[in-house]
Amino acid sequence: DTGVSQNPRHKITKRGQNVTFRCDPISEHNRLYWYRQTLGQGPEFLTYFQNEAQLEKSRLLSDRFSAERPKGSFSTLEIQRTEQGDSAMYLCASRSTVNTEAFFGQGTRLTVV
Amino acid sequence: DQQVKQNSPSLSVQEGRISILNCDYTNSMFDYFLWYKKYPAEGPTFLISISSIKDKNEDGRFTVFLNKSAKHLSLHIVPSQPGDSAVYFCAATTSGTYKYIFGTGTRLKVLA
């Protein structure tokens, strides 16, 4: 399968714990996005990478959130000191320079208890 | 501030008939629009897109229409099939910003 891969698929954590998610984009795609989706809403933009450079970060993203893409390939999204409001589906997407459409992974569902 | 709006949370259509899903936007800087389909517990799947220089784009059973003066786009699915039952999201973007702004989605149910 050469699609976007996200791990883990599900994560349950206690409030206050740190969590890290991984995204492996389609191999030739240099652009990578993180989105968050809550129930009844559309995906909400979090951050964007072009190769290893993080070019934009949503103002809605608190300082507890950090994302990296160290070698321009896979990316990680870390949430520190999780809160119940962080419970959501975290989606990763990638696209090439040529195409405008992005391809999404299956997401990581986070539940903070 | 909801820049992309899908005002119909749900839609039911008989198999074989046309499904029309609507989307409105407020930002006149948007120049590219996309439709995604989403099944439960899966990520969104790209369906079809349209550039602002066009008013129609067709791909098999799916056609997207863009009315720039009304800031409105619609997705037509014909004929509708039970496998089309899913949540459909409209998204918009501006060249150079690269990020998508999504609507809240419309749940389509195609009845056999």
PDB file of C-alpha atoms in Angstrom:
ATOM      1  CA  ASP A   1       0.000   0.000   0.000  1.00  0.00           C
ATOM      2  CA  THR A   2       1.528   3.303  -1.059  1.00  0.00           C
ATOM      3  CA  GLY A   3      -1.014   5.596   0.574  1.00  0.00           C
ATOM      4  CA  VAL A   4      -0.592   7.852   3.597  1.00  0.00           C
ATOM      5  CA  SER A   5      -0.025   5.789   6.717  1.00  0.00           C
ATOM      6  CA  GLN A   6      -0.761   6.917  10.280  1.00  0.00           C
ATOM      7  CA  ASN A   7       0.104   5.213  13.551  1.00  0.00           C
ATOM      8  CA  PRO A   8      -1.369   4.408  15.912  1.00  0.00           C
ATOM      9  CA  ARG A   9      -4.969   4.193  14.681  1.00  0.00           C
ATOM     10  CA  HIS A  10      -6.328   4.624  18.174  1.00  0.00           C
ATOM     11  CA  LYS A  11      -4.855   6.074  21.350  1.00  0.00           C
ATOM     12  CA  ILE A  12      -6.433   6.315  24.773  1.00  0.00           C
ATOM     13  CA  THR A  13      -4.499   8.355  27.296  1.00  0.00           C
ATOM     14  CA  LYS A  14      -4.988   9.871  30.703  1.00  0.00           C
ATOM     15  CA  ARG A  15      -5.269  13.605  31.065  1.00  0.00           C
ATOM     16  CA  GLY A  16      -1.875  15.172  31.571  1.00  0.00           C
ATOM     17  CA  GLN A  17       0.080  12.534  29.652  1.00  0.00           C
ATOM     18  CA  ASN A  18       2.067  13.223  26.483  1.00  0.00           C
ATOM     19  CA  VAL A  19       1.212  11.488  23.211  1.00  0.00           C
ATOM     20  CA  THR A  20       2.988  11.264  19.866  1.00  0.00           C
ATOM     21  CA  PHE A  21       1.513  10.304  16.519  1.00  0.00           C
ATOM     22  CA  ARG A  22       3.363   9.365  13.346  1.00  0.00           C
ATOM     23  CA  CYS A  23       2.533   9.994   9.707  1.00  0.00           C
ATOM     24  CA  ASP A  24       4.264   8.439   6.699  1.00  0.00           C
ATOM     25  CA  PRO A  25       3.232  10.351   3.567  1.00  0.00           C
ATOM     26  CA  ILE A  26       3.182   9.090   0.010  1.00  0.00           C
ATOM     27  CA  SER A  27       6.867   8.794  -0.830  1.00  0.00           C
ATOM     28  CA  GLU A  28       7.143  11.379  -3.614  1.00  0.00           C
ATOM     29  CA  HIS A  29       5.006  13.975  -1.837  1.00  0.00           C
ATOM     30  CA  ASN A  30       6.996  16.866  -0.406  1.00  0.00           C
ATOM     31  CA  ARG A  31       4.024  18.604   1.219  1.00  0.00           C
ATOM     32  CA  LEU A  32       2.533  17.308   4.445  1.00  0.00           C
ATOM     33  CA  TYR A  33      -0.400  18.540   6.513  1.00  0.00           C
ATOM     34  CA  TRP A  34      -1.891  17.816   9.911  1.00  0.00           C
ATOM     35  CA  TYR A  35      -5.605  18.358  10.497  1.00  0.00           C
ATOM     36  CA  ARG A  36      -7.880  17.708  13.458  1.00  0.00           C
ATOM     37  CA  GLN A  37     -11.508  16.642  13.209  1.00  0.00           C
ATOM     38  CA  THR A  38     -14.082  16.612  15.971  1.00  0.00           C
ATOM     39  CA  LEU A  39     -17.596  15.198  15.842  1.00  0.00           C
ATOM     40  CA  GLY A  40     -19.893  17.045  13.483  1.00  0.00           C
ATOM     41  CA  GLN A  41     -17.134  19.264  12.121  1.00  0.00           C
ATOM     42  CA  GLY A  42     -14.949  19.247   9.070  1.00  0.00           C
ATOM     43  CA  PRO A  43     -11.195  18.754   9.329  1.00  0.00           C
ATOM     44  CA  GLU A  44      -9.470  21.788  10.844  1.00  0.00           C
ATOM     45  CA  PHE A  45      -6.000  22.809   9.675  1.00  0.00           C
ATOM     46  CA  LEU A  46      -3.214  22.478  12.250  1.00  0.00           C
ATOM     47  CA  THR A  47       0.105  22.775  10.449  1.00  0.00           C
ATOM     48  CA  TYR A  48       1.879  22.390   7.116  1.00  0.00           C
ATOM     49  CA  PHE A  49       5.346  21.237   6.021  1.00  0.00           C
ATOM     50  CA  GLN A  50       7.128  21.634   2.732  1.00  0.00           C
ATOM     51  CA  ASN A  51       9.935  19.102   2.885  1.00  0.00           C
ATOM     52  CA  GLU A  52      11.369  19.495   6.390  1.00  0.00           C
ATOM     53  CA  ALA A  53      10.337  23.142   6.819  1.00  0.00           C
ATOM     54  CA  GLN A  54       7.253  23.914   8.884  1.00  0.00           C
ATOM     55  CA  LEU A  55       5.772  26.792   6.905  1.00  0.00           C
ATOM     56  CA  GLU A  56       2.553  27.439   8.741  1.00  0.00           C
ATOM     57  CA  LYS A  57       1.022  26.668  12.107  1.00  0.00           C
ATOM     58  CA  SER A  58      -2.583  27.422  12.996  1.00  0.00           C
ATOM     59  CA  ARG A  59      -3.161  30.141  15.566  1.00  0.00           C
ATOM     60  CA  LEU A  60      -5.601  27.744  17.160  1.00  0.00           C
ATOM     61  CA  LEU A  61      -2.746  25.383  18.006  1.00  0.00           C
ATOM     62  CA  SER A  62      -1.605  25.811  21.571  1.00  0.00           C
ATOM     63  CA  ASP A  63       2.022  25.593  22.678  1.00  0.00           C
ATOM     64  CA  ARG A  64       1.332  22.065  23.901  1.00  0.00           C
ATOM     65  CA  PHE A  65       1.290  20.916  20.280  1.00  0.00           C
ATOM     66  CA  SER A  66       4.463  20.436  18.285  1.00  0.00           C
ATOM     67  CA  ALA A  67       5.124  18.818  14.943  1.00  0.00           C
ATOM     68  CA  GLU A  68       8.310  17.800  13.191  1.00  0.00           C
ATOM     69  CA  ARG A  69       9.364  16.423   9.858  1.00  0.00           C
ATOM     70  CA  PRO A  70      13.098  15.956  10.428  1.00  0.00           C
ATOM     71  CA  LYS A  71      14.209  14.544   7.088  1.00  0.00           C
ATOM     72  CA  GLY A  72      11.362  15.655   4.917  1.00  0.00           C
ATOM     73  CA  SER A  73       9.839  12.192   4.984  1.00  0.00           C
ATOM     74  CA  PHE A  74       7.736  11.040   7.949  1.00  0.00           C
ATOM     75  CA  SER A  75       6.256  13.484  10.445  1.00  0.00           C
ATOM     76  CA  THR A  76       5.369  13.348  14.123  1.00  0.00           C
ATOM     77  CA  LEU A  77       2.762  15.310  16.043  1.00  0.00           C
ATOM     78  CA  GLU A  78       3.231  15.533  19.803  1.00  0.00           C
ATOM     79  CA  ILE A  79       0.696  16.759  22.304  1.00  0.00           C
ATOM     80  CA  GLN A  80       2.027  17.504  25.761  1.00  0.00           C
ATOM     81  CA  ARG A  81      -0.075  17.513  28.938  1.00  0.00           C
ATOM     82  CA  THR A  82      -3.155  16.283  27.120  1.00  0.00           C
ATOM     83  CA  GLU A  83      -6.559  17.700  28.015  1.00  0.00           C
ATOM     84  CA  GLN A  84     -10.000  16.240  27.424  1.00  0.00           C
ATOM     85  CA  GLY A  85     -10.600  18.867  24.743  1.00  0.00           C
ATOM     86  CA  ASP A  86      -7.775  17.320  22.721  1.00  0.00           C
ATOM     87  CA  SER A  87      -9.940  14.259  22.059  1.00  0.00           C
ATOM     88  CA  ALA A  88     -10.400  14.174  18.290  1.00  0.00           C
ATOM     89  CA  MET A  89      -9.386  12.446  15.085  1.00  0.00           C
ATOM     90  CA  TYR A  90      -5.952  13.637  13.960  1.00  0.00           C
ATOM     91  CA  LEU A  91      -5.527  13.421  10.211  1.00  0.00           C
ATOM     92  CA  CYS A  92      -2.375  13.601   8.142  1.00  0.00           C
ATOM     93  CA  ALA A  93      -2.389  14.409   4.430  1.00  0.00           C
ATOM     94  CA  SER A  94       0.243  14.743   1.741  1.00  0.00           C
ATOM     95  CA  ARG A  95       0.408  16.103  -1.759  1.00  0.00           C
ATOM     96  CA  SER A  96       2.928  16.594  -4.496  1.00  0.00           C
ATOM     97  CA  THR A  97       4.117  19.896  -5.914  1.00  0.00           C
ATOM     98  CA  VAL A  98       2.249  19.267  -9.151  1.00  0.00           C
ATOM     99  CA  ASN A  99      -1.196  18.354  -7.850  1.00  0.00           C
ATOM    100  CA  THR A 100      -3.500  20.442  -5.699  1.00  0.00           C
ATOM    101  CA  GLU A 101      -5.428  17.544  -4.199  1.00  0.00           C
ATOM    102  CA  ALA A 102      -4.134  16.117  -0.950  1.00  0.00           C
ATOM    103  CA  PHE A 103      -4.416  12.493   0.074  1.00  0.00           C
ATOM    104  CA  PHE A 104      -5.370  11.688   3.627  1.00  0.00           C
ATOM    105  CA  GLY A 105      -4.380   8.885   5.927  1.00  0.00           C
ATOM    106  CA  GLN A 106      -6.902   6.945   7.974  1.00  0.00           C
ATOM    107  CA  GLY A 107      -6.284   9.113  11.011  1.00  0.00           C
ATOM    108  CA  THR A 108      -5.414   8.593  14.654  1.00  0.00           C
ATOM    109  CA  ARG A 109      -8.344   8.749  17.027  1.00  0.00           C
ATOM    110  CA  LEU A 110      -7.268  10.205  20.366  1.00  0.00           C
ATOM    111  CA  THR A 111      -9.376   9.804  23.480  1.00  0.00           C
ATOM    112  CA  VAL A 112      -8.270  11.640  26.610  1.00  0.00           C
ATOM    113  CA  VAL A 113      -9.858  10.275  29.779  1.00  0.00           C
TER     114      VAL A 113
ATOM    115  CA  ASP B   1     -16.052  32.657  11.083  1.00  0.00           C
ATOM    116  CA  GLN B   2     -17.134  29.766   8.875  1.00  0.00           C
ATOM    117  CA  GLN B   3     -15.649  30.545   5.472  1.00  0.00           C
ATOM    118  CA  VAL B   4     -16.981  27.350   3.884  1.00  0.00           C
ATOM    119  CA  LYS B   5     -20.526  26.312   4.673  1.00  0.00           C
ATOM    120  CA  GLN B   6     -22.519  23.199   3.977  1.00  0.00           C
ATOM    121  CA  ASN B   7     -25.974  24.073   5.201  1.00  0.00           C
ATOM    122  CA  SER B   8     -27.562  20.659   4.755  1.00  0.00           C
ATOM    123  CA  PRO B   9     -26.347  18.244   7.436  1.00  0.00           C
ATOM    124  CA  SER B  10     -28.017  15.300   5.722  1.00  0.00           C
ATOM    125  CA  LEU B  11     -29.604  14.192   2.480  1.00  0.00           C
ATOM    126  CA  SER B  12     -31.499  11.034   1.489  1.00  0.00           C
ATOM    127  CA  VAL B  13     -31.847   9.978  -2.130  1.00  0.00           C
ATOM    128  CA  GLN B  14     -33.276   6.932  -3.871  1.00  0.00           C
ATOM    129  CA  GLU B  15     -30.850   4.667  -5.686  1.00  0.00           C
ATOM    130  CA  GLY B  16     -30.547   5.666  -9.336  1.00  0.00           C
ATOM    131  CA  ARG B  17     -31.646   9.251  -8.771  1.00  0.00           C
ATOM    132  CA  ILE B  18     -29.463  12.357  -8.692  1.00  0.00           C
ATOM    133  CA  SER B  19     -27.799  13.532  -5.477  1.00  0.00           C
ATOM    134  CA  ILE B  20     -27.020  17.247  -5.244  1.00  0.00           C
ATOM    135  CA  LEU B  21     -24.786  18.455  -2.450  1.00  0.00           C
ATOM    136  CA  ASN B  22     -24.285  22.175  -1.960  1.00  0.00           C
ATOM    137  CA  CYS B  23     -21.518  24.337  -0.583  1.00  0.00           C
ATOM    138  CA  ASP B  24     -21.199  28.097  -0.092  1.00  0.00           C
ATOM    139  CA  TYR B  25     -18.090  30.128   0.627  1.00  0.00           C
ATOM    140  CA  THR B  26     -17.419  33.663   1.697  1.00  0.00           C
ATOM    141  CA  ASN B  27     -13.774  34.292   0.842  1.00  0.00           C
ATOM    142  CA  SER B  28     -13.431  35.572  -2.728  1.00  0.00           C
ATOM    143  CA  MET B  29      -9.709  34.753  -2.638  1.00  0.00           C
ATOM    144  CA  PHE B  30     -10.414  31.017  -2.799  1.00  0.00           C
ATOM    145  CA  ASP B  31      -9.393  29.772  -6.238  1.00  0.00           C
ATOM    146  CA  TYR B  32      -9.540  26.002  -5.944  1.00  0.00           C
ATOM    147  CA  PHE B  33     -12.287  23.800  -4.581  1.00  0.00           C
ATOM    148  CA  LEU B  34     -12.414  20.121  -3.751  1.00  0.00           C
ATOM    149  CA  TRP B  35     -14.897  17.487  -2.645  1.00  0.00           C
ATOM    150  CA  TYR B  36     -13.958  14.649  -0.324  1.00  0.00           C
ATOM    151  CA  LYS B  37     -15.942  11.628   0.760  1.00  0.00           C
ATOM    152  CA  LYS B  38     -15.534  10.128   4.203  1.00  0.00           C
ATOM    153  CA  TYR B  39     -16.640   6.784   5.579  1.00  0.00           C
ATOM    154  CA  PRO B  40     -16.746   6.204   9.357  1.00  0.00           C
ATOM    155  CA  ALA B  41     -13.357   5.553  10.971  1.00  0.00           C
ATOM    156  CA  GLU B  42     -11.506   6.369   7.744  1.00  0.00           C
ATOM    157  CA  GLY B  43      -9.745   9.437   6.421  1.00  0.00           C
ATOM    158  CA  PRO B  44     -11.319  11.618   3.716  1.00  0.00           C
ATOM    159  CA  THR B  45     -10.976  10.352   0.156  1.00  0.00           C
ATOM    160  CA  PHE B  46     -10.509  12.829  -2.683  1.00  0.00           C
ATOM    161  CA  LEU B  47     -13.376  12.824  -5.196  1.00  0.00           C
ATOM    162  CA  ILE B  48     -13.180  15.729  -7.588  1.00  0.00           C
ATOM    163  CA  SER B  49     -11.905  19.288  -7.772  1.00  0.00           C
ATOM    164  CA  ILE B  50     -12.405  22.464  -9.754  1.00  0.00           C
ATOM    165  CA  SER B  51     -10.335  25.535 -10.422  1.00  0.00           C
ATOM    166  CA  SER B  52     -11.924  28.968 -10.249  1.00  0.00           C
ATOM    167  CA  ILE B  53     -11.212  29.475 -13.943  1.00  0.00           C
ATOM    168  CA  LYS B  54     -13.779  26.788 -14.745  1.00  0.00           C
ATOM    169  CA  ASP B  55     -17.462  26.481 -14.009  1.00  0.00           C
ATOM    170  CA  LYS B  56     -17.807  22.737 -14.426  1.00  0.00           C
ATOM    171  CA  ASN B  57     -15.705  19.616 -14.028  1.00  0.00           C
ATOM    172  CA  GLU B  58     -16.871  16.094 -14.687  1.00  0.00           C
ATOM    173  CA  ASP B  59     -15.468  12.707 -13.680  1.00  0.00           C
ATOM    174  CA  GLY B  60     -17.677   9.737 -14.375  1.00  0.00           C
ATOM    175  CA  ARG B  61     -20.785   9.937 -12.205  1.00  0.00           C
ATOM    176  CA  PHE B  62     -19.496  13.018 -10.379  1.00  0.00           C
ATOM    177  CA  THR B  63     -19.820  16.601 -11.630  1.00  0.00           C
ATOM    178  CA  VAL B  64     -18.886  19.729  -9.742  1.00  0.00           C
ATOM    179  CA  PHE B  65     -20.360  23.097 -10.692  1.00  0.00           C
ATOM    180  CA  LEU B  66     -18.923  26.425  -9.601  1.00  0.00           C
ATOM    181  CA  ASN B  67     -20.844  29.720  -9.574  1.00  0.00           C
ATOM    182  CA  LYS B  68     -18.288  32.334  -8.614  1.00  0.00           C
ATOM    183  CA  SER B  69     -20.677  35.264  -8.578  1.00  0.00           C
ATOM    184  CA  ALA B  70     -22.855  33.439  -6.048  1.00  0.00           C
ATOM    185  CA  LYS B  71     -19.843  31.945  -4.241  1.00  0.00           C
ATOM    186  CA  HIS B  72     -21.533  28.586  -4.527  1.00  0.00           C
ATOM    187  CA  LEU B  73     -20.533  25.151  -5.669  1.00  0.00           C
ATOM    188  CA  SER B  74     -22.394  21.906  -5.933  1.00  0.00           C
ATOM    189  CA  LEU B  75     -21.583  18.245  -6.398  1.00  0.00           C
ATOM    190  CA  HIS B  76     -23.901  16.168  -8.549  1.00  0.00           C
ATOM    191  CA  ILE B  77     -23.824  12.389  -8.345  1.00  0.00           C
ATOM    192  CA  VAL B  78     -25.795  10.566 -10.981  1.00  0.00           C
ATOM    193  CA  PRO B  79     -26.922   7.860 -10.813  1.00  0.00           C
ATOM    194  CA  SER B  80     -26.613   7.565  -7.037  1.00  0.00           C
ATOM    195  CA  GLN B  81     -25.607   4.172  -5.652  1.00  0.00           C
ATOM    196  CA  PRO B  82     -25.865   2.734  -2.117  1.00  0.00           C
ATOM    197  CA  GLY B  83     -22.058   2.711  -1.931  1.00  0.00           C
ATOM    198  CA  ASP B  84     -22.124   6.505  -2.223  1.00  0.00           C
ATOM    199  CA  SER B  85     -23.594   6.709   1.279  1.00  0.00           C
ATOM    200  CA  ALA B  86     -20.999   8.664   3.263  1.00  0.00           C
ATOM    201  CA  VAL B  87     -20.236  12.138   4.589  1.00  0.00           C
ATOM    202  CA  TYR B  88     -19.208  14.582   1.865  1.00  0.00           C
ATOM    203  CA  PHE B  89     -16.964  17.534   2.638  1.00  0.00           C
ATOM    204  CA  CYS B  90     -16.444  20.588   0.524  1.00  0.00           C
ATOM    205  CA  ALA B  91     -13.023  22.266   0.819  1.00  0.00           C
ATOM    206  CA  ALA B  92     -11.544  25.468  -0.517  1.00  0.00           C
ATOM    207  CA  THR B  93      -8.030  26.799  -0.823  1.00  0.00           C
ATOM    208  CA  THR B  94      -6.049  29.734  -2.127  1.00  0.00           C
ATOM    209  CA  SER B  95      -2.991  29.243  -4.307  1.00  0.00           C
ATOM    210  CA  GLY B  96       0.033  29.976  -2.196  1.00  0.00           C
ATOM    211  CA  THR B  97      -1.537  29.197   1.174  1.00  0.00           C
ATOM    212  CA  TYR B  98      -1.811  25.474   0.478  1.00  0.00           C
ATOM    213  CA  LYS B  99      -4.152  24.730   3.370  1.00  0.00           C
ATOM    214  CA  TYR B 100      -7.735  23.638   2.922  1.00  0.00           C
ATOM    215  CA  ILE B 101     -10.730  25.137   4.675  1.00  0.00           C
ATOM    216  CA  PHE B 102     -13.421  22.502   5.059  1.00  0.00           C
ATOM    217  CA  GLY B 103     -17.163  22.730   5.459  1.00  0.00           C
ATOM    218  CA  THR B 104     -18.959  20.792   8.178  1.00  0.00           C
ATOM    219  CA  GLY B 105     -20.061  18.039   5.817  1.00  0.00           C
ATOM    220  CA  THR B 106     -23.285  16.589   4.453  1.00  0.00           C
ATOM    221  CA  ARG B 107     -24.263  13.013   5.251  1.00  0.00           C
ATOM    222  CA  LEU B 108     -25.645  11.361   2.134  1.00  0.00           C
ATOM    223  CA  LYS B 109     -27.776   8.271   2.408  1.00  0.00           C
ATOM    224  CA  VAL B 110     -28.671   6.464  -0.800  1.00  0.00           C
ATOM    225  CA  LEU B 111     -31.662   4.218  -0.302  1.00  0.00           C
ATOM    226  CA  ALA B 112     -31.838   0.932  -2.182  1.00  0.00           C
TER     227      ALA B 112
END
